[in-house]
Short mmCIF file of C-alpha atoms in Angstrom, two decimals:
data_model
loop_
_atom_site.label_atom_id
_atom_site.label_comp_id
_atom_site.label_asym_id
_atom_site.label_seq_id
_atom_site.Cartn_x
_atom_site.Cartn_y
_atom_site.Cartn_z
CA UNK Q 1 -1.27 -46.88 -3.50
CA UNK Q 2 -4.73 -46.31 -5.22
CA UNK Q 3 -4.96 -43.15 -7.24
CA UNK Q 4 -6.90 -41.22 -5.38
CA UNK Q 5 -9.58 -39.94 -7.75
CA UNK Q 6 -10.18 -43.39 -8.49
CA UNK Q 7 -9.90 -44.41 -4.51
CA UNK Q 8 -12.63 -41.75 -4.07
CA UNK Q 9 -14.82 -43.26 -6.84
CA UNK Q 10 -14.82 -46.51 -5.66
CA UNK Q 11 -15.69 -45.42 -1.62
CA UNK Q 12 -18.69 -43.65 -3.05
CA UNK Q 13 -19.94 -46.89 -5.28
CA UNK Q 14 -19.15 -49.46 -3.02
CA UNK Q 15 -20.28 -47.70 0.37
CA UNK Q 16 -20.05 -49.41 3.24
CA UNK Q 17 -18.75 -52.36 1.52
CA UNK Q 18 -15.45 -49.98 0.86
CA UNK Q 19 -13.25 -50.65 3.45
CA UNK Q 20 -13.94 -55.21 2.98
CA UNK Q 21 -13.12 -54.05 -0.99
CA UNK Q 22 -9.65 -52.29 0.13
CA UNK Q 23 -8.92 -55.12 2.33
CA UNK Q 24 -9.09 -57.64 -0.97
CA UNK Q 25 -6.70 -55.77 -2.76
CA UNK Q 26 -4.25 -56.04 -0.48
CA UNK Q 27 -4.25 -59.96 -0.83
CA UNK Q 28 -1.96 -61.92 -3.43
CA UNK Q 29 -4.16 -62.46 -6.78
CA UNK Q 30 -6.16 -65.72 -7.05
CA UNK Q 31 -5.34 -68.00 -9.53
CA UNK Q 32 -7.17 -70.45 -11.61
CA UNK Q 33 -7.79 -72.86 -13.82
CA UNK Q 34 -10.39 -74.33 -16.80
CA UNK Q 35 -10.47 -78.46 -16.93
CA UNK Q 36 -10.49 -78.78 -20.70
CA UNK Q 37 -11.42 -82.92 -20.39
CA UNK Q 38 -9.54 -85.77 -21.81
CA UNK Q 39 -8.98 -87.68 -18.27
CA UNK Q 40 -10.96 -87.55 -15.15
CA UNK Q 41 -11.30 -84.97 -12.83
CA UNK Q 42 -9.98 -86.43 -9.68
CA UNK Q 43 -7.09 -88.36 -11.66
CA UNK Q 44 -6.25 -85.08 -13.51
CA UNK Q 45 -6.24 -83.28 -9.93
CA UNK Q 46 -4.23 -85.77 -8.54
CA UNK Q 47 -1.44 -85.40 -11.38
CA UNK Q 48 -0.68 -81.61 -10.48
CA UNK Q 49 1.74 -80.03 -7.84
CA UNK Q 50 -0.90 -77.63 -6.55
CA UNK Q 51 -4.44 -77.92 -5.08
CA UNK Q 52 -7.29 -77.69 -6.60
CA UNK Q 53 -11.02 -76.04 -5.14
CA UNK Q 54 -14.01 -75.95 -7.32
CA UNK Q 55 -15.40 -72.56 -8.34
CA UNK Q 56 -18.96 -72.68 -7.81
CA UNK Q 57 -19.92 -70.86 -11.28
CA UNK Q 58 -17.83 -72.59 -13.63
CA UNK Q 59 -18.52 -76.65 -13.79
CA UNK Q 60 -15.05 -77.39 -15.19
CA UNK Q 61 -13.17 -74.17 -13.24
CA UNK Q 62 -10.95 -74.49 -10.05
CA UNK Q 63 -9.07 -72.40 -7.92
CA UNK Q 64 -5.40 -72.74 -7.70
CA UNK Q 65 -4.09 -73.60 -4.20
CA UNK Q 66 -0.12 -73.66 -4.38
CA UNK Q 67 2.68 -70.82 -5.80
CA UNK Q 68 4.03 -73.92 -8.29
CA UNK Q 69 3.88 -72.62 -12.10
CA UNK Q 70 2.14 -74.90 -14.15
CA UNK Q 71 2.59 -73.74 -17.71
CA UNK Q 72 5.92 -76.57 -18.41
CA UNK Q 73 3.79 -79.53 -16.56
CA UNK Q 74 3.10 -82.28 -19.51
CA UNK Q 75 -0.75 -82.09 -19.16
CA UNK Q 76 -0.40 -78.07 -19.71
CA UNK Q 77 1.21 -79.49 -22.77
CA UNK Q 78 -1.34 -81.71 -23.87
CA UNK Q 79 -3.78 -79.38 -23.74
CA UNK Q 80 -5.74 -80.76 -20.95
CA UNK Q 81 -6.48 -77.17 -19.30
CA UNK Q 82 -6.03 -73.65 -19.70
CA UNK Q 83 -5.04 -70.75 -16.91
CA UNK Q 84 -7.16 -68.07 -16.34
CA UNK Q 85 -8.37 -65.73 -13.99
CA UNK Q 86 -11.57 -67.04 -12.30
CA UNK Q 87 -13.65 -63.71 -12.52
CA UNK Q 88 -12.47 -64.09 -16.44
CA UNK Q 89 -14.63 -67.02 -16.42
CA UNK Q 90 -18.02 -65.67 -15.44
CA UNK Q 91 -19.14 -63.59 -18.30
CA UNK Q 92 -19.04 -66.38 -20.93
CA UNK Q 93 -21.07 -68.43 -18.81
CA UNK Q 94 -23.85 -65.76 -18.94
CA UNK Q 95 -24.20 -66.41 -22.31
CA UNK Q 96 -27.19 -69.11 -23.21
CA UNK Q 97 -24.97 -70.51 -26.49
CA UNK Q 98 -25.91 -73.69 -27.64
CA UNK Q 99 -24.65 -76.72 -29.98
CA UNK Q 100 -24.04 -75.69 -33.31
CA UNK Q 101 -24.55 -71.71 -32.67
CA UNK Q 102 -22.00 -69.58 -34.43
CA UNK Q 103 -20.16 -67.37 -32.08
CA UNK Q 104 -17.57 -64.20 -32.61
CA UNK Q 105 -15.28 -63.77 -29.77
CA UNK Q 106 -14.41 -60.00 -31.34
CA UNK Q 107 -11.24 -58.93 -28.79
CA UNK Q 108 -10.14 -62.36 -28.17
CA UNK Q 109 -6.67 -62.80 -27.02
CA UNK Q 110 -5.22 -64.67 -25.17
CA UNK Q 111 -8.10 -66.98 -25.75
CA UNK Q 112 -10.06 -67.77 -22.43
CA UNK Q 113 -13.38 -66.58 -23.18
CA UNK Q 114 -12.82 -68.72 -26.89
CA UNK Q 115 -12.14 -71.56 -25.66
CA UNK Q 116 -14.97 -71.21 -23.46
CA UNK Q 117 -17.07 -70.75 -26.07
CA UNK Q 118 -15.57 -73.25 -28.17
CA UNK Q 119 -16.48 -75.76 -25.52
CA UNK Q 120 -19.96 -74.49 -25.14
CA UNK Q 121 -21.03 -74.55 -28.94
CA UNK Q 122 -19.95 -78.31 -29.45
CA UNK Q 123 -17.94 -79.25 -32.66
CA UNK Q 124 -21.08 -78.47 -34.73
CA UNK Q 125 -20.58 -74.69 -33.72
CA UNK Q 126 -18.29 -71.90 -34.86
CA UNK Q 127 -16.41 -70.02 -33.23
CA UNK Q 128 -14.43 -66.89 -34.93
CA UNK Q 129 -11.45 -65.52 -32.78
CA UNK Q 130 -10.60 -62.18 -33.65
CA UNK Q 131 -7.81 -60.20 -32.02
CA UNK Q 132 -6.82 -56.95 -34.05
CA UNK Q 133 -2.83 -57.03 -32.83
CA UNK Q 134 -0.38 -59.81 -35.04
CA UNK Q 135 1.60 -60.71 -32.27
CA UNK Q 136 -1.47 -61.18 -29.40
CA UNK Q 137 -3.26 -63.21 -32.61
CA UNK Q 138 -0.30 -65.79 -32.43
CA UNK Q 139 -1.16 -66.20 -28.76
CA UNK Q 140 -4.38 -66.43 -29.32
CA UNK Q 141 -3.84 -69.21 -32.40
CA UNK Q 142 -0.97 -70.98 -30.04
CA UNK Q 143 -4.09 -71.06 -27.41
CA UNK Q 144 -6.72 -72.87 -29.28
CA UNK Q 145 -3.66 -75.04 -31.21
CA UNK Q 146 -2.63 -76.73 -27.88
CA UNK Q 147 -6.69 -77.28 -27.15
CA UNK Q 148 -6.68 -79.46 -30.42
CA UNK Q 149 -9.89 -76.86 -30.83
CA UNK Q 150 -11.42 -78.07 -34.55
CA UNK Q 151 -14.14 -75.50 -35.07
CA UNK Q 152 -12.69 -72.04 -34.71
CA UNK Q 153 -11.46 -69.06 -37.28
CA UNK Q 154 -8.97 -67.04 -36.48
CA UNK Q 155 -8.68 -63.63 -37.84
CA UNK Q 156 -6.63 -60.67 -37.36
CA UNK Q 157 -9.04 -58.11 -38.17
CA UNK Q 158 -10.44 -54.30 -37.49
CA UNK Q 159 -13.82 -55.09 -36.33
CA UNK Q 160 -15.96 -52.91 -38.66
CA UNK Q 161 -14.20 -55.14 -41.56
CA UNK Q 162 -15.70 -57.87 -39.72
CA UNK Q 163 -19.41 -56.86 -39.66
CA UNK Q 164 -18.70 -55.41 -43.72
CA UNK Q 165 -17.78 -58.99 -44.51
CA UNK Q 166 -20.37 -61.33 -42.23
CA UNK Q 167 -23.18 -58.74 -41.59
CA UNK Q 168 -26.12 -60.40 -39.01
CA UNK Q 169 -23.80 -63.90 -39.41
CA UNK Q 170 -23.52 -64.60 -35.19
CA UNK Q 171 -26.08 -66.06 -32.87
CA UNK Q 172 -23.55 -64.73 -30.12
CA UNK Q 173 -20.73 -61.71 -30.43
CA UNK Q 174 -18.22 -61.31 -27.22
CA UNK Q 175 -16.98 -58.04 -26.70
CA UNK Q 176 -14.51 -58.39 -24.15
CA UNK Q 177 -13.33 -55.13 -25.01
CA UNK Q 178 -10.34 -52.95 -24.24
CA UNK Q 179 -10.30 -51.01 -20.80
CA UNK Q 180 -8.77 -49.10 -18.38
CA UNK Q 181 -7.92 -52.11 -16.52
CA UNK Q 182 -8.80 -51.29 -12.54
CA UNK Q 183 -10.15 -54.90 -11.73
CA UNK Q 184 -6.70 -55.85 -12.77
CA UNK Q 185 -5.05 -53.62 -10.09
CA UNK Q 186 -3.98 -55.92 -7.54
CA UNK Q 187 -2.74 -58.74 -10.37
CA UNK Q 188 -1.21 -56.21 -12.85
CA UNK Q 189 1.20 -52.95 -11.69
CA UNK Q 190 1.07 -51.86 -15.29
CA UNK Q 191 -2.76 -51.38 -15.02
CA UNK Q 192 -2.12 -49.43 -11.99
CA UNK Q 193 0.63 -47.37 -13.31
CA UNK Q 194 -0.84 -46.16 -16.49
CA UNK Q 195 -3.98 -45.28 -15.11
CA UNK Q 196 -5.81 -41.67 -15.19
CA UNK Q 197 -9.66 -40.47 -16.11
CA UNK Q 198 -8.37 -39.48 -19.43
CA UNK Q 199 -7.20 -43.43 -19.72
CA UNK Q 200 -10.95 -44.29 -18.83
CA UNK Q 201 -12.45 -41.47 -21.27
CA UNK Q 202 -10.11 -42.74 -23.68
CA UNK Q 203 -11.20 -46.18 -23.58
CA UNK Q 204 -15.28 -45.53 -23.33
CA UNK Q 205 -14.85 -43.79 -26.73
CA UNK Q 206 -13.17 -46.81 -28.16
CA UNK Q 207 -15.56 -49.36 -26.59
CA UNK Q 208 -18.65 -47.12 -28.41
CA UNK Q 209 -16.89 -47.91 -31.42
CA UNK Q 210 -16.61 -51.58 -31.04
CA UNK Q 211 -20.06 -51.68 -29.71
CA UNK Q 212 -21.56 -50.01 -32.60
CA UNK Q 213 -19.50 -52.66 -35.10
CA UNK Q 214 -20.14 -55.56 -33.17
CA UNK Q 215 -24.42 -54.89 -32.94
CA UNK Q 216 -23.68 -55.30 -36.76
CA UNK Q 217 -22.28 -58.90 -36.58
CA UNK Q 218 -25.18 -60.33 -34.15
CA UNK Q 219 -28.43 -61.92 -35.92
CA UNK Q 220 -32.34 -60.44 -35.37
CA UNK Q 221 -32.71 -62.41 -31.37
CA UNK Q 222 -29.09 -63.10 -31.32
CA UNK Q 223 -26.93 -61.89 -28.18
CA UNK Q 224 -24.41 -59.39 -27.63
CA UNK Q 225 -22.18 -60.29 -24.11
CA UNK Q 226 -20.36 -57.05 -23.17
CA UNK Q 227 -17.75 -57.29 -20.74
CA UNK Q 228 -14.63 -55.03 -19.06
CA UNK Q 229 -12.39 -55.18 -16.68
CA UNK Q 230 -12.34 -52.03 -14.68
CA UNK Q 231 -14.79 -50.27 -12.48
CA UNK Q 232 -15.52 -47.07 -13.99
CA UNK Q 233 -18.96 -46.04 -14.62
CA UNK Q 234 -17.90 -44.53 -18.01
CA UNK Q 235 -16.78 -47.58 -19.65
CA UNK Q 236 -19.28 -50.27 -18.37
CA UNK Q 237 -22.83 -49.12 -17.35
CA UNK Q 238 -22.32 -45.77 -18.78
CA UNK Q 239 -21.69 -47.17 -21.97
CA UNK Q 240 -24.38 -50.08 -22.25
CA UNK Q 241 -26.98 -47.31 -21.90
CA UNK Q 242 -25.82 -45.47 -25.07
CA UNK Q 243 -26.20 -48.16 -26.75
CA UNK Q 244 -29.71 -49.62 -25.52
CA UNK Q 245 -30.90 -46.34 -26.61
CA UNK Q 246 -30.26 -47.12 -30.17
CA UNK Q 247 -33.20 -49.55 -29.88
CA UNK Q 248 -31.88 -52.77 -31.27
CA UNK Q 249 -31.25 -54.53 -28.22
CA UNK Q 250 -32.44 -55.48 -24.83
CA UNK Q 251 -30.71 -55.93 -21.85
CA UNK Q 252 -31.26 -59.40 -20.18
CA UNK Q 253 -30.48 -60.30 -16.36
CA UNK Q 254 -28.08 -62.78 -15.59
CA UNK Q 255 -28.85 -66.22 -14.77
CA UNK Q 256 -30.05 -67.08 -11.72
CA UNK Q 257 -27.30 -69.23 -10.82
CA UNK Q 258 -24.86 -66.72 -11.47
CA UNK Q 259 -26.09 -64.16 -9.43
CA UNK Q 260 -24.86 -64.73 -5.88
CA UNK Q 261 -21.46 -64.21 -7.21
CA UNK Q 262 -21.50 -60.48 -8.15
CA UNK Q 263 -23.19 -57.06 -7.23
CA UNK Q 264 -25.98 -55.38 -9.57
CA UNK Q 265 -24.37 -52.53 -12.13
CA UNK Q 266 -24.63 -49.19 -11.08
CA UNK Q 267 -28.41 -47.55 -11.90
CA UNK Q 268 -28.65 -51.08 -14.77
CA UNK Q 269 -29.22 -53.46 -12.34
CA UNK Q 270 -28.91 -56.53 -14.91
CA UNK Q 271 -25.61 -55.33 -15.11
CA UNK Q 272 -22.95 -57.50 -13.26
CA UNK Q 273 -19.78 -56.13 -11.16
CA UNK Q 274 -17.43 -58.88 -9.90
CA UNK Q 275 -15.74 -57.63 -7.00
CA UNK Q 276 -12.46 -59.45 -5.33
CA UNK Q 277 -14.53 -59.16 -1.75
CA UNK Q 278 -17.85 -60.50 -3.29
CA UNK Q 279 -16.20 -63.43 -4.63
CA UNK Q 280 -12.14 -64.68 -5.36
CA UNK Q 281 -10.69 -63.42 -8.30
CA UNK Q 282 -10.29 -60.13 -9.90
CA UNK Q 283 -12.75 -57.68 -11.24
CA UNK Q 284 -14.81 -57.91 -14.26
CA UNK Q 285 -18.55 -56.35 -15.47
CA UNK Q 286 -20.48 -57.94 -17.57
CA UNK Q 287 -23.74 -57.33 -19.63
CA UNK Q 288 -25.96 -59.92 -21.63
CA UNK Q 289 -27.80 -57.80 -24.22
CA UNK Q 290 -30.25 -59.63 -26.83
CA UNK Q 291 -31.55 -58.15 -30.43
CA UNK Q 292 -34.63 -57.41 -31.07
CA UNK Q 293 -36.14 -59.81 -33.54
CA UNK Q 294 -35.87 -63.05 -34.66
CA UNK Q 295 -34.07 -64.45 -37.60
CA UNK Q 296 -32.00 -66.98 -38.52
CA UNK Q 297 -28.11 -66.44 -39.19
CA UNK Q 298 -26.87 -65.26 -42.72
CA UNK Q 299 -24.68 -67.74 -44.66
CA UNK Q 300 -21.76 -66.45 -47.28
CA UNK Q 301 -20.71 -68.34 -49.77
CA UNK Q 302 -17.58 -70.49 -48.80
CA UNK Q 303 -14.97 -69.59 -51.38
CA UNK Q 304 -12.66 -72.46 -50.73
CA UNK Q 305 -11.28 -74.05 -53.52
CA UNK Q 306 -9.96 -78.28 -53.97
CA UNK Q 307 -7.64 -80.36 -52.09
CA UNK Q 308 -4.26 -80.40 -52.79
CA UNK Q 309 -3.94 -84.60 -53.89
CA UNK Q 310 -1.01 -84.72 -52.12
CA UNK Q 311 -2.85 -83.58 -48.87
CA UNK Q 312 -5.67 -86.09 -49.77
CA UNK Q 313 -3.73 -88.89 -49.80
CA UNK Q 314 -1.71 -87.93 -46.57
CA UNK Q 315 -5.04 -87.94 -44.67
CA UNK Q 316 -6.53 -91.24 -46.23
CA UNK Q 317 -3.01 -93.09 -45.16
CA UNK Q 318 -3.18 -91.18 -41.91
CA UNK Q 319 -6.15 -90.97 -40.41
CA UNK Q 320 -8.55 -94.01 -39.57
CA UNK Q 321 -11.74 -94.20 -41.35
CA UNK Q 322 -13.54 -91.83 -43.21
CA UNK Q 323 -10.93 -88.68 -43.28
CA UNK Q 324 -12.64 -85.11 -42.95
CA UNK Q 325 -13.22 -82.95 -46.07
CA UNK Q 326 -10.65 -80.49 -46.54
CA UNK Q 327 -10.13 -77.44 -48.97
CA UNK Q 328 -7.39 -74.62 -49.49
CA UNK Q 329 -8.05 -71.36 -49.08
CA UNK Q 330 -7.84 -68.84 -51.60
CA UNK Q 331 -4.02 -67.73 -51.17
CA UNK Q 332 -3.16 -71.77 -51.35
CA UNK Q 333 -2.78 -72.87 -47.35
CA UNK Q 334 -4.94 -76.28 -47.20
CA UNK Q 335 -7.38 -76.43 -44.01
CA UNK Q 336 -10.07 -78.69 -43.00
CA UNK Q 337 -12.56 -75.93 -42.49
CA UNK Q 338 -14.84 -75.94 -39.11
CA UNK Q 339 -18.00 -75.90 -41.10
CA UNK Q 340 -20.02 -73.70 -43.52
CA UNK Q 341 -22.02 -70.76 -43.52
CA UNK Q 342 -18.74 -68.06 -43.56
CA UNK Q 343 -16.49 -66.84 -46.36
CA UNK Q 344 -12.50 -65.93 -45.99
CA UNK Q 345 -13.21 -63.61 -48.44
CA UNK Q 346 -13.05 -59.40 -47.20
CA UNK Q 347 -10.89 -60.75 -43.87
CA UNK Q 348 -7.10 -61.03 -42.73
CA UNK Q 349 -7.15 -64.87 -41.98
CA UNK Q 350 -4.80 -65.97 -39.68
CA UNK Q 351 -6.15 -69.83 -39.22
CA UNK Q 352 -9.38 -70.97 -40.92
CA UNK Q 353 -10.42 -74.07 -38.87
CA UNK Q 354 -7.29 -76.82 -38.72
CA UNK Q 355 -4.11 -75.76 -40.85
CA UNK Q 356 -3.82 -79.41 -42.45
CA UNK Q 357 0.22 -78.61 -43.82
CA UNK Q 358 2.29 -78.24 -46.90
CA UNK Q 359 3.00 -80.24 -49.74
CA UNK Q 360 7.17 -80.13 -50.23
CA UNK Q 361 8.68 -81.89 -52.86
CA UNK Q 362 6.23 -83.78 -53.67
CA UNK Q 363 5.24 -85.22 -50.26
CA UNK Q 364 3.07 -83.88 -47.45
CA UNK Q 365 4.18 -82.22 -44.46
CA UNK Q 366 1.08 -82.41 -41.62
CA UNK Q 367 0.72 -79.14 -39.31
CA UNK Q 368 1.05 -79.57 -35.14
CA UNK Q 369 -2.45 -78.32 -35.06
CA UNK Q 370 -3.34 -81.13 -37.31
CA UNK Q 371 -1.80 -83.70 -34.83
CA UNK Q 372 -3.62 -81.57 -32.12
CA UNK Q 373 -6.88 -81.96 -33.41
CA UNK Q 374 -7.12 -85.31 -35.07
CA UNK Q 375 -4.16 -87.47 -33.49
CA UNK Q 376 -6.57 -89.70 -31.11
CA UNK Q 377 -7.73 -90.65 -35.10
CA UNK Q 378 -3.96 -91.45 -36.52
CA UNK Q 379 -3.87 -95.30 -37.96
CA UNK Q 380 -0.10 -95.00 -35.81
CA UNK Q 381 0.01 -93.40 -32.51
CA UNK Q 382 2.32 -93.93 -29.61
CA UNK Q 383 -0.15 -94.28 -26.69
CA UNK Q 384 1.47 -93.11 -22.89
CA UNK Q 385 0.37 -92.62 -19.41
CA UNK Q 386 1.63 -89.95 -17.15
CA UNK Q 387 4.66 -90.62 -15.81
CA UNK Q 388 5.87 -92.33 -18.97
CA UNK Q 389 9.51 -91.10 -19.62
CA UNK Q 390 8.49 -91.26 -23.33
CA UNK Q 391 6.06 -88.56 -22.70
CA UNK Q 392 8.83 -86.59 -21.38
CA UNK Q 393 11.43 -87.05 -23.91
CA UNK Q 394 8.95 -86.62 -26.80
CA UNK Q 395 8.52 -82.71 -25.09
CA UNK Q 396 11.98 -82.28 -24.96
CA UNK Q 397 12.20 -83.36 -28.82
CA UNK Q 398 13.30 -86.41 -28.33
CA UNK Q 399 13.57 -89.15 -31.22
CA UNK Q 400 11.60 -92.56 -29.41
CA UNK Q 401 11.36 -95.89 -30.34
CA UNK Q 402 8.97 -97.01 -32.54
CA UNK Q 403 9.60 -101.06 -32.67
CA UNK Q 404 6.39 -102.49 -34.88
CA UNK Q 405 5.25 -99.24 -35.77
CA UNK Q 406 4.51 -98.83 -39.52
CA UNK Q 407 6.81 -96.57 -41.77
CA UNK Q 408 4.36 -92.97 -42.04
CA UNK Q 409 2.96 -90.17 -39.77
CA UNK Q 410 1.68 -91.00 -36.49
CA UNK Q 411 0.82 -89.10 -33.26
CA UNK Q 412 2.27 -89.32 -29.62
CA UNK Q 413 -0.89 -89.71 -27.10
CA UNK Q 414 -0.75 -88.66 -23.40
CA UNK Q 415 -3.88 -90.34 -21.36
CA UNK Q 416 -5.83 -89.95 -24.68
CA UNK Q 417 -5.25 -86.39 -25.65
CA UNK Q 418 -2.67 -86.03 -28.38
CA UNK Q 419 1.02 -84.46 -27.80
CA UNK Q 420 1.82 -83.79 -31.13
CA UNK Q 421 3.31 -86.17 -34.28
CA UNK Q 422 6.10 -88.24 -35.28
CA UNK Q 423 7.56 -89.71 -38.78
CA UNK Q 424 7.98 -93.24 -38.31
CA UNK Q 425 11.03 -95.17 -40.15
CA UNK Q 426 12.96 -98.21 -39.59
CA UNK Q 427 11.33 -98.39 -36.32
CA UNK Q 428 11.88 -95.11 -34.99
CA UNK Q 429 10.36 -91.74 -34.58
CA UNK Q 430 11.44 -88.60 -35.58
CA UNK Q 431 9.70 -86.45 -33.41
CA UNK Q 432 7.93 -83.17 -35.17
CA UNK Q 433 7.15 -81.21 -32.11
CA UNK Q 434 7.51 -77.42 -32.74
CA UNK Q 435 10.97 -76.44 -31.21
CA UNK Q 436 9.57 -73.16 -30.13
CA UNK Q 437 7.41 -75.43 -27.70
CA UNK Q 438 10.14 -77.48 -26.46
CA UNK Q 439 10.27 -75.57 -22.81
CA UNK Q 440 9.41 -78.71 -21.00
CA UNK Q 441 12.50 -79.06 -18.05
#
């Protein structure tokens, strides 16, 4: 049962479109998926127990046809594609980012609208993924791990910290910010439970505040994507025109190609609302804001001190050809940082770029995220197909054969797209998947 203050809200928004709106939410959620490459389409469709439909806005997005749970099957392991909502999807694909552009995903967890992002800006780009909780930045980090993603930050950070330390340093900032959660209603009974108009008043205030932070972060003719899940006047439309009368930016219509897909915002008709009736999926609102101006991004200094030897040698006797520059960080971890322009300096760093390992005892210990990113690279790699038992085994932690493999580390590849790593010695392979991933059945 709707609340009815909110049930009364909606009826007078929606209309006559009411009653096709109350009919949606009585239908199971829609699931769905993003193809994150490494095989081809139809041969990656043909792999999993469920069907898959294309959603029209989203290229590499498909609907989910089946009840099977896909987060144990091997290519969900090997990174090959992520599950998320398909109304999720939309706003990030409002945003015209480009190769190389430098992108702040400010409320990021789980990770969707990153990876998104981190797809759309090309490993020339970077991508910062903030998320102010610890325990939803570990998701977040586990996220863009199993993607092998090479050119992100992660930081667990309060977000005027953020614009203190990199002020005017993002061609794009995502605030997917906190809500009161009613497009989540028919996927989420918490949403429903908890909700009340002093939830939504709650939240609006809070989303001001991030607002006002993030407008900090984005460059002179840089963009600001603002985006919610919930309905309510207060906390989407409400809220973007507070902060268009500060002057700085401009709001910006959707693309074209996007717009069949949603309804107009209430009295900002850029605006987007998408509804469950308009389109499959749950709700969402979105607005593409730009700033006025034009000026190129800030650079910081970098602040990252010399390689470890003991790392640089592991990656000249790992990796083929000419291995990637790394660094440590100031507290000591050793990265290969996603590019320059940002400093670590002012921030809570969780993960800058690829955590490369630790040196113990006088040898070098590689990081999974290492094997995730650069294991197609490794001078020794195990290469499977699906339906390999090796591939299998290897997820279950495994040791596997390594006959004519050379004593070192090496990586375990499924269709192309690195598993994870191995030690090799004396022709086998100890196998150095984490154990907290080991869920494969």
């Amino acid at each position: 049962m709707l609340p009815k203050a909110y049930a009364a809200r909606m009826e007078r928004l929606l209309g006559e479109e009411f009653p096709a709106y109350w009919e949606a939410l009585g239908k199971p959620p829609v699931r769905g998926l993003r193809f994150l490459g490494g095989m081809g389409q139809e041969a990656f469709a043909a792999a999993l127990p469920v069907g898959l439909s294309p959603i029209p806005y989203v290229p590499e997005g498909f609907y989910l046809e089946g009840e099977e749970k896909l987060g144990r099957h091997p290519l969900h392991h090997g990174g090959f594609f992520y599950l998320q909502e398909p109304g999720a999807m939309l706003p990030v694909r409002a945003l015209p980012l480009r190769p190389g552009d430098r992108v702040l995903d400010l409320c990021a967890a789980p990770g969707g609208k990153s990876l998104q992002a981190a797809a759309a800006i090309g490993e020339t780009g970077l991508l910062v993924a903030n998320e102010i909780k610890p325990e939803r930045c570990r998701v977040l980090a586990g996220n863009l791990e199993r993607a092998g993603v090479k050119n992100a930050i992660v930081t667990c950070e309060k977000a005027e910290r953020l614009a203190a330390a990199w002020p005017e340093g993002f061609d794009a900032v995502i605030l997917d910010a906190p809500c009161s959660g009613e497009g989540m209603f028919r996927k989420e009974e918490g949403a429903l439970a908890q909700w009340s108009q002093g939830l939504v008043e709650r939240c609006a205030a809070l989303q001001r505040e991030l607002l006002a932070e993030a407008a900090k972060l984005v460059r002179p003719g840089g963009w600001l994507l603002y985006s919610t899940c919930t309905f309510s006047p207060e906390e989407d439309e409400e809220n973007v025109a507070w902060f268009l009368e500060q002057g700085e930016f401009l709001l910006r219509p959707l693309p074209e190609g996007l717009r069949a897909f949603v309804r107009p915002g209430v009295g900002l008709e850029p605006c987007a609302r998408f509804y469950p009736h308009v389109s499959p999926g749950e709700g969402q609102f979105a607005a593409l804001m730009q700033r006025v101006g034009e000026e190129p991004r800030r650079d910081f200094p970098a602040g990252l001190g010399k390689l470890a030897q003991e790392a640089a040698e592991f990656l000249s006797q790992t990796l083929e050809g000419e291995p990637p520059a790394a660094a440590a960080l100031p507290d000591g971890r050793l990265v290969i940082p996603p590019g320059r322009g940002l400093s670590p300096e002012g921030v809570t760093v969780r993960e800058w770029g690829v955590p490369l390992g630790m040196a113990q005892k006088g040898r070098f210990v590689p990081s999974h995220w290492f094997f995730r990113a650069f294991g197609a690279g490794c001078r020794r790699k195990l290469s499977l197909g699906l339906g390999d038992p090796r591939g299998e085994a290897y997820l279950r932690g495994e040791e596997l054969a390594g006959e004519g493999m050379e004593n070192g580390y090496g990586a375990v590849l499924l269709e192309g797209r690195c598993l994870g790593g191995v030690r090799a010695a004396g022709g086998r392979c100890k196998n150095l998947y984490p154990k907290g991933l080991r869920n494969f059945r």
